[in-house]
Amino acid sequence: MASQRRQMQQQQQQQAGTAPAPAPVGFEDYLPVMAERLGEEGLMRELASGFRLLMDPARGLITFDSLRRSAPLLGLGAMSDDDLRGMLAEGDFDGDGALSEMEFCVLMLRLSPELMDGPRRWLDDAVAQASQFLFTS
């Protein structure tokens, strides 16, 4: 939804002659497409594969060192150590300084809020129907 809105805005700006340079495509743009094509189970398998690629095999976690080693493979080689630590901290819910597979998957889903548009609409519809039933009965 957000990426479609962004595309429409860019098309309108191009027609008006005020279009900015196209923004780079980020992870949050790809995850909803992956979810749609792979389905829920397929997406979780892909996230688990990504986790295994980044994790420290000895600890079974994504650590600062394993992320720093993998950063060039992800196109993040120019990131500072502080930026990499910040990435870890954003998903580190238990405070151990590393990401478990669950923390990694939750972080990836949080980075793509568009994935929650469908469930949010479903919940809004359900609440509206329940309200209508409760207040008209």
Tab-separated table of C-alpha atoms in Angstrom:
chain	number	residue	atom	x	y	z
A	1	MET	CA	0.000	0.000	0.000
A	2	ALA	CA	2.718	2.481	1.005
A	3	SER	CA	4.889	1.578	-1.966
A	4	GLN	CA	1.906	2.019	-4.306
A	5	ARG	CA	1.242	5.449	-2.807
A	6	ARG	CA	4.891	6.343	-3.261
A	7	GLN	CA	4.789	5.240	-6.919
A	8	MET	CA	1.657	7.308	-7.580
A	9	GLN	CA	3.257	10.379	-6.001
A	10	GLN	CA	6.382	9.905	-8.110
A	11	GLN	CA	4.297	9.572	-11.295
A	12	GLN	CA	2.378	12.760	-10.464
A	13	GLN	CA	5.618	14.610	-9.750
A	14	GLN	CA	7.161	13.378	-12.986
A	15	GLN	CA	4.136	14.622	-14.923
A	16	ALA	CA	4.408	17.980	-13.193
A	17	GLY	CA	8.156	18.106	-13.845
A	18	THR	CA	9.028	18.218	-10.129
A	19	ALA	CA	10.067	14.603	-9.605
A	20	PRO	CA	12.942	13.971	-7.208
A	21	ALA	CA	15.538	11.340	-7.973
A	22	PRO	CA	14.095	7.873	-7.461
A	23	ALA	CA	14.609	6.539	-3.957
A	24	PRO	CA	16.572	3.334	-3.549
A	25	VAL	CA	14.468	0.244	-3.028
A	26	GLY	CA	14.778	-0.989	0.520
A	27	PHE	CA	14.039	-4.154	2.439
A	28	GLU	CA	10.648	-2.851	3.528
A	29	ASP	CA	9.646	-2.690	-0.153
A	30	TYR	CA	10.582	-6.336	-0.810
A	31	LEU	CA	9.165	-8.081	2.249
A	32	PRO	CA	5.468	-7.559	1.397
A	33	VAL	CA	6.095	-8.874	-2.125
A	34	MET	CA	7.916	-11.887	-0.695
A	35	ALA	CA	5.066	-12.520	1.745
A	36	GLU	CA	2.486	-12.354	-1.020
A	37	ARG	CA	4.394	-14.707	-3.312
A	38	LEU	CA	5.690	-17.190	-0.738
A	39	GLY	CA	2.793	-17.270	1.700
A	40	GLU	CA	3.175	-17.174	5.455
A	41	GLU	CA	5.118	-20.424	5.832
A	42	GLY	CA	7.386	-19.700	2.860
A	43	LEU	CA	8.196	-16.243	4.198
A	44	MET	CA	9.101	-17.661	7.602
A	45	ARG	CA	11.359	-20.252	5.926
A	46	GLU	CA	13.123	-17.452	4.006
A	47	LEU	CA	13.563	-15.381	7.164
A	48	ALA	CA	14.987	-18.452	8.938
A	49	SER	CA	17.426	-18.942	6.047
A	50	GLY	CA	18.470	-15.300	6.299
A	51	PHE	CA	18.997	-15.723	10.022
A	52	ARG	CA	21.235	-18.771	9.493
A	53	LEU	CA	23.265	-16.821	6.935
A	54	LEU	CA	23.955	-14.055	9.461
A	55	MET	CA	24.289	-16.021	12.689
A	56	ASP	CA	27.420	-17.030	14.540
A	57	PRO	CA	27.402	-20.833	14.160
A	58	ALA	CA	29.037	-21.357	17.565
A	59	ARG	CA	26.373	-19.363	19.456
A	60	GLY	CA	23.353	-19.844	17.174
A	61	LEU	CA	22.703	-16.081	17.391
A	62	ILE	CA	23.385	-13.030	15.261
A	63	THR	CA	26.185	-11.313	17.145
A	64	PHE	CA	27.967	-8.062	16.466
A	65	ASP	CA	30.935	-9.965	15.031
A	66	SER	CA	28.809	-12.183	12.780
A	67	LEU	CA	26.866	-9.148	11.543
A	68	ARG	CA	30.082	-7.232	10.863
A	69	ARG	CA	31.451	-10.220	8.894
A	70	SER	CA	28.219	-10.452	6.870
A	71	ALA	CA	27.737	-6.708	6.340
A	72	PRO	CA	29.663	-6.538	3.027
A	73	LEU	CA	27.546	-9.410	1.634
A	74	LEU	CA	24.432	-7.369	2.432
A	75	GLY	CA	25.753	-4.173	0.883
A	76	LEU	CA	26.302	-2.711	4.353
A	77	GLY	CA	30.091	-2.758	4.314
A	78	ALA	CA	30.303	1.011	4.735
A	79	MET	CA	28.270	0.993	7.967
A	80	SER	CA	30.075	1.997	11.107
A	81	ASP	CA	30.360	-0.287	14.114
A	82	ASP	CA	27.949	2.018	15.961
A	83	ASP	CA	25.357	1.628	13.189
A	84	LEU	CA	25.699	-2.166	13.283
A	85	ARG	CA	25.345	-2.134	17.075
A	86	GLY	CA	22.253	0.029	16.671
A	87	MET	CA	20.748	-2.513	14.279
A	88	LEU	CA	21.307	-5.253	16.846
A	89	ALA	CA	19.943	-3.152	19.693
A	90	GLU	CA	16.723	-2.416	17.808
A	91	GLY	CA	15.773	-6.081	17.746
A	92	ASP	CA	17.432	-7.282	20.960
A	93	PHE	CA	14.428	-7.767	23.254
A	94	ASP	CA	16.152	-9.844	25.930
A	95	GLY	CA	19.171	-7.529	26.231
A	96	ASP	CA	21.838	-10.166	25.589
A	97	GLY	CA	23.500	-8.108	22.840
A	98	ALA	CA	22.603	-10.599	20.091
A	99	LEU	CA	19.554	-11.617	18.055
A	100	SER	CA	17.861	-14.969	18.391
A	101	GLU	CA	15.952	-16.313	15.402
A	102	MET	CA	12.674	-15.089	16.914
A	103	GLU	CA	14.071	-11.610	17.581
A	104	PHE	CA	15.402	-11.464	14.012
A	105	CYS	CA	12.036	-12.466	12.500
A	106	VAL	CA	10.134	-9.972	14.660
A	107	LEU	CA	12.578	-7.224	13.680
A	108	MET	CA	12.210	-8.004	9.977
A	109	LEU	CA	8.419	-7.863	10.252
A	110	ARG	CA	8.569	-4.610	12.262
A	111	LEU	CA	10.687	-3.065	9.518
A	112	SER	CA	7.848	-3.683	7.065
A	113	PRO	CA	4.632	-2.345	8.643
A	114	GLU	CA	2.818	-2.741	5.310
A	115	LEU	CA	2.558	-6.460	6.093
A	116	MET	CA	0.139	-5.608	8.867
A	117	ASP	CA	-2.278	-3.663	6.632
A	118	GLY	CA	-4.401	-6.733	5.809
A	119	PRO	CA	-4.808	-7.959	9.421
A	120	ARG	CA	-5.444	-4.382	10.572
A	121	ARG	CA	-8.252	-3.962	8.008
A	122	TRP	CA	-9.710	-7.327	9.035
A	123	LEU	CA	-9.680	-6.268	12.702
A	124	ASP	CA	-11.256	-2.884	11.890
A	125	ASP	CA	-14.030	-4.620	9.934
A	126	ALA	CA	-14.643	-7.115	12.739
A	127	VAL	CA	-14.861	-4.336	15.340
A	128	ALA	CA	-17.225	-2.332	13.127
A	129	GLN	CA	-19.486	-5.361	12.622
A	130	ALA	CA	-19.472	-6.169	16.341
A	131	SER	CA	-20.263	-2.545	17.197
A	132	GLN	CA	-23.099	-2.462	14.699
A	133	PHE	CA	-24.505	-5.701	16.125
A	134	LEU	CA	-24.194	-4.526	19.735
A	135	PHE	CA	-25.678	-1.094	19.213
A	136	THR	CA	-28.512	-2.052	16.856
A	137	SER	CA	-29.779	-5.026	18.869
